[in-house]
Amino acid sequence: MAAPDLWDDNEAAQGLLKEQTDLKKALGRIQRPSALLEDSEVLIELAESESDDSLGEELDSGLHEVESLLGQLEFTRMLGRQDDKADAIVTINAGAGGTESQDWAEMLLRMYLRYFEKQGWSVDLLDRQDADEAGIKSASLSVRGEYVYGMMKAEAGVHRLVRISPFDASARRHTSFAACFVYPDLEDDIEIDIQDSD
């Protein structure tokens, strides 16, 4: 970072700054539980020396926070593959079943948008094709945030909904299908080497 020629290549410098920021965040997540435990030890010593039982709630909340942080660390350890940290492209397509499936696809879209908002991820709607009566035919989203692809890759596949149809005058039970595809949004710096023999 201290190299005088760092900004000669703007893209490389931006990549290096992003990597530094990511490493600082990761280091902070690792150091935080230890710091909280040290604070708890000081509180215990203080409570014992003062014979003060009122610090129990503060100790309890600190230990719950440590437990939560350790759970998050374990979760990020499980998402250790190369692409798991990447942003994602999420595509939802209505399956066979007409209006029912198109309505189900829109329900999935709304559910995912709320989930992304709750996670604090930013979303751009790349494409949306509305259906004639209700719902959507398809939608594509660009989702950016920490571990988006790692957390969303399990959502890829066909999602099924069985319900009494609000679109059927006979109130029959219908099964609707919608497909969800999740792709990592990769950087442009990938090198592809095609052999002459291929």
PDB file of C-alpha atoms in Angstrom:
ATOM      1  CA  MET A   1       0.000   0.000   0.000  1.00  0.00           C
ATOM      2  CA  ALA A   2       2.934   2.348   0.607  1.00  0.00           C
ATOM      3  CA  ALA A   3       4.453   1.768  -2.834  1.00  0.00           C
ATOM      4  CA  PRO A   4       4.837   5.073  -4.731  1.00  0.00           C
ATOM      5  CA  ASP A   5       3.623   3.501  -7.996  1.00  0.00           C
ATOM      6  CA  LEU A   6       0.454   2.050  -6.439  1.00  0.00           C
ATOM      7  CA  TRP A   7      -1.903   4.306  -8.397  1.00  0.00           C
ATOM      8  CA  ASP A   8      -0.140   3.799 -11.733  1.00  0.00           C
ATOM      9  CA  ASP A   9      -2.629   0.983 -12.384  1.00  0.00           C
ATOM     10  CA  ASN A  10      -5.966   2.255 -11.051  1.00  0.00           C
ATOM     11  CA  GLU A  11      -7.823  -1.086 -11.317  1.00  0.00           C
ATOM     12  CA  ALA A  12      -5.086  -2.996  -9.510  1.00  0.00           C
ATOM     13  CA  ALA A  13      -4.984  -0.333  -6.777  1.00  0.00           C
ATOM     14  CA  GLN A  14      -8.769  -0.496  -6.321  1.00  0.00           C
ATOM     15  CA  GLY A  15      -8.569  -4.288  -6.086  1.00  0.00           C
ATOM     16  CA  LEU A  16      -5.810  -4.031  -3.507  1.00  0.00           C
ATOM     17  CA  LEU A  17      -7.806  -1.548  -1.421  1.00  0.00           C
ATOM     18  CA  LYS A  18     -10.868  -3.815  -1.545  1.00  0.00           C
ATOM     19  CA  GLU A  19      -8.748  -6.784  -0.475  1.00  0.00           C
ATOM     20  CA  GLN A  20      -7.294  -4.753   2.406  1.00  0.00           C
ATOM     21  CA  THR A  21     -10.795  -3.718   3.551  1.00  0.00           C
ATOM     22  CA  ASP A  22     -12.022  -7.325   3.397  1.00  0.00           C
ATOM     23  CA  LEU A  23      -9.023  -8.552   5.403  1.00  0.00           C
ATOM     24  CA  LYS A  24      -9.508  -5.855   8.053  1.00  0.00           C
ATOM     25  CA  LYS A  25     -13.179  -6.840   8.410  1.00  0.00           C
ATOM     26  CA  ALA A  26     -12.260 -10.528   8.706  1.00  0.00           C
ATOM     27  CA  LEU A  27      -9.582  -9.756  11.300  1.00  0.00           C
ATOM     28  CA  GLY A  28     -12.058  -7.637  13.275  1.00  0.00           C
ATOM     29  CA  ARG A  29     -14.604 -10.472  13.267  1.00  0.00           C
ATOM     30  CA  ILE A  30     -11.941 -12.830  14.620  1.00  0.00           C
ATOM     31  CA  GLN A  31     -10.650 -10.438  17.302  1.00  0.00           C
ATOM     32  CA  ARG A  32     -14.061  -9.260  18.581  1.00  0.00           C
ATOM     33  CA  PRO A  33     -15.028 -12.447  20.534  1.00  0.00           C
ATOM     34  CA  SER A  34     -11.654 -12.467  22.330  1.00  0.00           C
ATOM     35  CA  ALA A  35     -12.040  -8.810  23.305  1.00  0.00           C
ATOM     36  CA  LEU A  36     -15.556  -9.461  24.636  1.00  0.00           C
ATOM     37  CA  LEU A  37     -14.325 -12.419  26.692  1.00  0.00           C
ATOM     38  CA  GLU A  38     -11.538 -10.281  28.173  1.00  0.00           C
ATOM     39  CA  ASP A  39     -14.125  -7.628  29.076  1.00  0.00           C
ATOM     40  CA  SER A  40     -16.250 -10.321  30.711  1.00  0.00           C
ATOM     41  CA  GLU A  41     -13.280 -11.500  32.794  1.00  0.00           C
ATOM     42  CA  VAL A  42     -12.735  -7.942  34.027  1.00  0.00           C
ATOM     43  CA  LEU A  43     -16.446  -7.673  34.906  1.00  0.00           C
ATOM     44  CA  ILE A  44     -16.295 -10.955  36.835  1.00  0.00           C
ATOM     45  CA  GLU A  45     -13.257  -9.763  38.818  1.00  0.00           C
ATOM     46  CA  LEU A  46     -15.004  -6.450  39.510  1.00  0.00           C
ATOM     47  CA  ALA A  47     -18.209  -8.174  40.609  1.00  0.00           C
ATOM     48  CA  GLU A  48     -16.281 -10.517  42.929  1.00  0.00           C
ATOM     49  CA  SER A  49     -14.242  -7.729  44.505  1.00  0.00           C
ATOM     50  CA  GLU A  50     -17.279  -5.482  45.004  1.00  0.00           C
ATOM     51  CA  SER A  51     -19.649  -8.372  45.871  1.00  0.00           C
ATOM     52  CA  ASP A  52     -21.995  -6.899  43.251  1.00  0.00           C
ATOM     53  CA  ASP A  53     -24.595  -9.229  41.710  1.00  0.00           C
ATOM     54  CA  SER A  54     -26.034  -6.545  39.410  1.00  0.00           C
ATOM     55  CA  LEU A  55     -23.411  -7.153  36.695  1.00  0.00           C
ATOM     56  CA  GLY A  56     -24.932 -10.558  35.879  1.00  0.00           C
ATOM     57  CA  GLU A  57     -27.179  -9.223  33.122  1.00  0.00           C
ATOM     58  CA  GLU A  58     -24.300  -7.380  31.465  1.00  0.00           C
ATOM     59  CA  LEU A  59     -22.167 -10.536  31.615  1.00  0.00           C
ATOM     60  CA  ASP A  60     -25.026 -12.601  30.227  1.00  0.00           C
ATOM     61  CA  SER A  61     -25.571 -10.284  27.253  1.00  0.00           C
ATOM     62  CA  GLY A  62     -21.815 -10.177  26.560  1.00  0.00           C
ATOM     63  CA  LEU A  63     -21.599 -13.964  26.535  1.00  0.00           C
ATOM     64  CA  HIS A  64     -24.635 -14.210  24.234  1.00  0.00           C
ATOM     65  CA  GLU A  65     -22.923 -11.796  21.844  1.00  0.00           C
ATOM     66  CA  VAL A  66     -19.743 -13.924  21.932  1.00  0.00           C
ATOM     67  CA  GLU A  67     -21.806 -17.018  21.153  1.00  0.00           C
ATOM     68  CA  SER A  68     -23.498 -15.234  18.248  1.00  0.00           C
ATOM     69  CA  LEU A  69     -20.170 -13.994  16.856  1.00  0.00           C
ATOM     70  CA  LEU A  70     -18.671 -17.487  17.070  1.00  0.00           C
ATOM     71  CA  GLY A  71     -21.691 -18.836  15.183  1.00  0.00           C
ATOM     72  CA  GLN A  72     -21.110 -16.248  12.457  1.00  0.00           C
ATOM     73  CA  LEU A  73     -17.429 -17.217  12.268  1.00  0.00           C
ATOM     74  CA  GLU A  74     -18.384 -20.871  11.913  1.00  0.00           C
ATOM     75  CA  PHE A  75     -20.833 -19.930   9.167  1.00  0.00           C
ATOM     76  CA  THR A  76     -18.206 -17.989   7.206  1.00  0.00           C
ATOM     77  CA  ARG A  77     -15.798 -20.913   7.638  1.00  0.00           C
ATOM     78  CA  MET A  78     -18.361 -23.182   5.989  1.00  0.00           C
ATOM     79  CA  LEU A  79     -18.569 -20.713   3.099  1.00  0.00           C
ATOM     80  CA  GLY A  80     -14.871 -21.035   2.342  1.00  0.00           C
ATOM     81  CA  ARG A  81     -15.015 -21.818  -1.369  1.00  0.00           C
ATOM     82  CA  GLN A  82     -13.536 -19.314  -3.784  1.00  0.00           C
ATOM     83  CA  ASP A  83     -16.832 -18.052  -5.252  1.00  0.00           C
ATOM     84  CA  ASP A  84     -18.790 -18.014  -1.974  1.00  0.00           C
ATOM     85  CA  LYS A  85     -17.750 -14.411  -1.239  1.00  0.00           C
ATOM     86  CA  ALA A  86     -18.867 -13.260  -4.689  1.00  0.00           C
ATOM     87  CA  ASP A  87     -21.929 -11.237  -5.559  1.00  0.00           C
ATOM     88  CA  ALA A  88     -24.681 -13.142  -7.369  1.00  0.00           C
ATOM     89  CA  ILE A  89     -27.036 -13.030 -10.312  1.00  0.00           C
ATOM     90  CA  VAL A  90     -30.419 -14.506  -9.320  1.00  0.00           C
ATOM     91  CA  THR A  91     -32.955 -15.460 -12.003  1.00  0.00           C
ATOM     92  CA  ILE A  92     -36.526 -16.622 -11.347  1.00  0.00           C
ATOM     93  CA  ASN A  93     -38.631 -18.243 -14.102  1.00  0.00           C
ATOM     94  CA  ALA A  94     -42.261 -19.327 -13.881  1.00  0.00           C
ATOM     95  CA  GLY A  95     -42.751 -22.994 -14.725  1.00  0.00           C
ATOM     96  CA  ALA A  96     -45.571 -24.816 -16.449  1.00  0.00           C
ATOM     97  CA  GLY A  97     -48.954 -24.005 -14.970  1.00  0.00           C
ATOM     98  CA  GLY A  98     -49.938 -20.659 -16.437  1.00  0.00           C
ATOM     99  CA  THR A  99     -51.202 -17.956 -14.103  1.00  0.00           C
ATOM    100  CA  GLU A 100     -50.678 -20.109 -11.011  1.00  0.00           C
ATOM    101  CA  SER A 101     -46.952 -20.561 -11.676  1.00  0.00           C
ATOM    102  CA  GLN A 102     -46.528 -16.935 -12.692  1.00  0.00           C
ATOM    103  CA  ASP A 103     -48.114 -15.832  -9.410  1.00  0.00           C
ATOM    104  CA  TRP A 104     -45.825 -18.235  -7.516  1.00  0.00           C
ATOM    105  CA  ALA A 105     -42.777 -16.815  -9.326  1.00  0.00           C
ATOM    106  CA  GLU A 106     -43.755 -13.303  -8.213  1.00  0.00           C
ATOM    107  CA  MET A 107     -44.197 -14.520  -4.625  1.00  0.00           C
ATOM    108  CA  LEU A 108     -40.660 -15.924  -4.752  1.00  0.00           C
ATOM    109  CA  LEU A 109     -39.367 -12.635  -6.140  1.00  0.00           C
ATOM    110  CA  ARG A 110     -40.975 -10.647  -3.309  1.00  0.00           C
ATOM    111  CA  MET A 111     -39.674 -13.121  -0.732  1.00  0.00           C
ATOM    112  CA  TYR A 112     -36.118 -12.901  -2.045  1.00  0.00           C
ATOM    113  CA  LEU A 113     -36.229  -9.093  -2.246  1.00  0.00           C
ATOM    114  CA  ARG A 114     -37.293  -8.909   1.414  1.00  0.00           C
ATOM    115  CA  TYR A 115     -34.574 -11.371   2.390  1.00  0.00           C
ATOM    116  CA  PHE A 116     -31.919  -9.346   0.530  1.00  0.00           C
ATOM    117  CA  GLU A 117     -33.101  -6.181   2.258  1.00  0.00           C
ATOM    118  CA  LYS A 118     -32.965  -7.882   5.668  1.00  0.00           C
ATOM    119  CA  GLN A 119     -29.394  -9.021   4.954  1.00  0.00           C
ATOM    120  CA  GLY A 120     -28.394  -5.466   4.017  1.00  0.00           C
ATOM    121  CA  TRP A 121     -27.481  -6.443   0.458  1.00  0.00           C
ATOM    122  CA  SER A 122     -27.999  -4.084  -2.466  1.00  0.00           C
ATOM    123  CA  VAL A 123     -30.151  -5.262  -5.373  1.00  0.00           C
ATOM    124  CA  ASP A 124     -30.550  -4.107  -8.966  1.00  0.00           C
ATOM    125  CA  LEU A 125     -33.433  -5.416 -11.057  1.00  0.00           C
ATOM    126  CA  LEU A 126     -31.811  -6.388 -14.363  1.00  0.00           C
ATOM    127  CA  ASP A 127     -34.911  -7.694 -16.121  1.00  0.00           C
ATOM    128  CA  ARG A 128     -38.565  -8.328 -15.314  1.00  0.00           C
ATOM    129  CA  GLN A 129     -41.243  -9.750 -17.624  1.00  0.00           C
ATOM    130  CA  ASP A 130     -44.716  -9.354 -16.178  1.00  0.00           C
ATOM    131  CA  ALA A 131     -47.361 -11.953 -16.958  1.00  0.00           C
ATOM    132  CA  ASP A 132     -50.663 -11.108 -18.653  1.00  0.00           C
ATOM    133  CA  GLU A 133     -53.039 -11.737 -15.713  1.00  0.00           C
ATOM    134  CA  ALA A 134     -50.956 -11.927 -12.545  1.00  0.00           C
ATOM    135  CA  GLY A 135     -47.388 -12.580 -11.488  1.00  0.00           C
ATOM    136  CA  ILE A 136     -44.234 -12.604 -13.585  1.00  0.00           C
ATOM    137  CA  LYS A 137     -42.854 -14.750 -16.368  1.00  0.00           C
ATOM    138  CA  SER A 138     -39.268 -14.118 -15.282  1.00  0.00           C
ATOM    139  CA  ALA A 139     -37.019 -11.729 -13.380  1.00  0.00           C
ATOM    140  CA  SER A 140     -33.246 -11.308 -13.073  1.00  0.00           C
ATOM    141  CA  LEU A 141     -31.524  -9.587 -10.161  1.00  0.00           C
ATOM    142  CA  SER A 142     -27.974  -8.490  -9.448  1.00  0.00           C
ATOM    143  CA  VAL A 143     -27.317  -8.879  -5.712  1.00  0.00           C
ATOM    144  CA  ARG A 144     -24.239  -7.387  -4.024  1.00  0.00           C
ATOM    145  CA  GLY A 145     -23.016  -7.968  -0.483  1.00  0.00           C
ATOM    146  CA  GLU A 146     -20.903 -10.251   1.680  1.00  0.00           C
ATOM    147  CA  TYR A 147     -21.184 -13.965   0.905  1.00  0.00           C
ATOM    148  CA  VAL A 148     -24.196 -13.474  -1.361  1.00  0.00           C
ATOM    149  CA  TYR A 149     -23.415 -16.372  -3.696  1.00  0.00           C
ATOM    150  CA  GLY A 150     -22.423 -18.669  -0.836  1.00  0.00           C
ATOM    151  CA  MET A 151     -25.695 -18.061   0.951  1.00  0.00           C
ATOM    152  CA  MET A 152     -27.912 -18.121  -2.137  1.00  0.00           C
ATOM    153  CA  LYS A 153     -26.469 -21.076  -4.070  1.00  0.00           C
ATOM    154  CA  ALA A 154     -28.632 -23.528  -2.115  1.00  0.00           C
ATOM    155  CA  GLU A 155     -31.741 -21.755  -3.466  1.00  0.00           C
ATOM    156  CA  ALA A 156     -30.985 -22.851  -7.035  1.00  0.00           C
ATOM    157  CA  GLY A 157     -33.500 -25.359  -8.351  1.00  0.00           C
ATOM    158  CA  VAL A 158     -37.228 -25.839  -8.780  1.00  0.00           C
ATOM    159  CA  HIS A 159     -39.550 -24.495  -6.080  1.00  0.00           C
ATOM    160  CA  ARG A 160     -43.032 -26.004  -5.742  1.00  0.00           C
ATOM    161  CA  LEU A 161     -46.186 -24.567  -4.182  1.00  0.00           C
ATOM    162  CA  VAL A 162     -49.373 -26.559  -3.535  1.00  0.00           C
ATOM    163  CA  ARG A 163     -52.427 -24.457  -2.637  1.00  0.00           C
ATOM    164  CA  ILE A 164     -56.112 -23.866  -3.284  1.00  0.00           C
ATOM    165  CA  SER A 165     -55.992 -21.619  -6.322  1.00  0.00           C
ATOM    166  CA  PRO A 166     -57.388 -18.077  -6.024  1.00  0.00           C
ATOM    167  CA  PHE A 167     -57.621 -18.095  -9.842  1.00  0.00           C
ATOM    168  CA  ASP A 168     -59.795 -21.233 -10.076  1.00  0.00           C
ATOM    169  CA  ALA A 169     -63.565 -20.694  -9.705  1.00  0.00           C
ATOM    170  CA  SER A 170     -63.929 -24.327  -8.563  1.00  0.00           C
ATOM    171  CA  ALA A 171     -61.401 -23.758  -5.736  1.00  0.00           C
ATOM    172  CA  ARG A 172     -59.361 -26.793  -6.705  1.00  0.00           C
ATOM    173  CA  ARG A 173     -55.897 -27.543  -5.410  1.00  0.00           C
ATOM    174  CA  HIS A 174     -53.087 -26.613  -7.826  1.00  0.00           C
ATOM    175  CA  THR A 175     -49.384 -27.344  -7.879  1.00  0.00           C
ATOM    176  CA  SER A 176     -47.200 -24.528  -9.188  1.00  0.00           C
ATOM    177  CA  PHE A 177     -43.535 -24.592 -10.151  1.00  0.00           C
ATOM    178  CA  ALA A 178     -40.912 -21.867 -10.491  1.00  0.00           C
ATOM    179  CA  ALA A 179     -37.208 -22.270 -11.223  1.00  0.00           C
ATOM    180  CA  CYS A 180     -34.511 -20.252  -9.509  1.00  0.00           C
ATOM    181  CA  PHE A 181     -30.986 -20.013 -10.903  1.00  0.00           C
ATOM    182  CA  VAL A 182     -28.086 -18.507  -8.947  1.00  0.00           C
ATOM    183  CA  TYR A 183     -24.761 -17.640 -10.564  1.00  0.00           C
ATOM    184  CA  PRO A 184     -21.681 -16.026  -9.036  1.00  0.00           C
ATOM    185  CA  ASP A 185     -21.058 -12.536 -10.408  1.00  0.00           C
ATOM    186  CA  LEU A 186     -17.390 -12.970 -11.242  1.00  0.00           C
ATOM    187  CA  GLU A 187     -14.757 -10.317 -11.811  1.00  0.00           C
ATOM    188  CA  ASP A 188     -13.556  -9.573 -15.332  1.00  0.00           C
ATOM    189  CA  ASP A 189      -9.967 -10.543 -14.505  1.00  0.00           C
ATOM    190  CA  ILE A 190     -10.452 -14.267 -15.248  1.00  0.00           C
ATOM    191  CA  GLU A 191      -7.901 -15.653 -17.670  1.00  0.00           C
ATOM    192  CA  ILE A 192      -9.150 -18.352 -20.015  1.00  0.00           C
ATOM    193  CA  ASP A 193      -6.460 -20.500 -21.577  1.00  0.00           C
ATOM    194  CA  ILE A 194      -7.659 -22.553 -24.546  1.00  0.00           C
ATOM    195  CA  GLN A 195      -5.126 -25.045 -25.835  1.00  0.00           C
ATOM    196  CA  ASP A 196      -4.493 -25.157 -29.587  1.00  0.00           C
ATOM    197  CA  SER A 197      -5.352 -28.868 -29.520  1.00  0.00           C
ATOM    198  CA  ASP A 198      -8.847 -28.022 -28.260  1.00  0.00           C
TER     199      ASP A 198
END
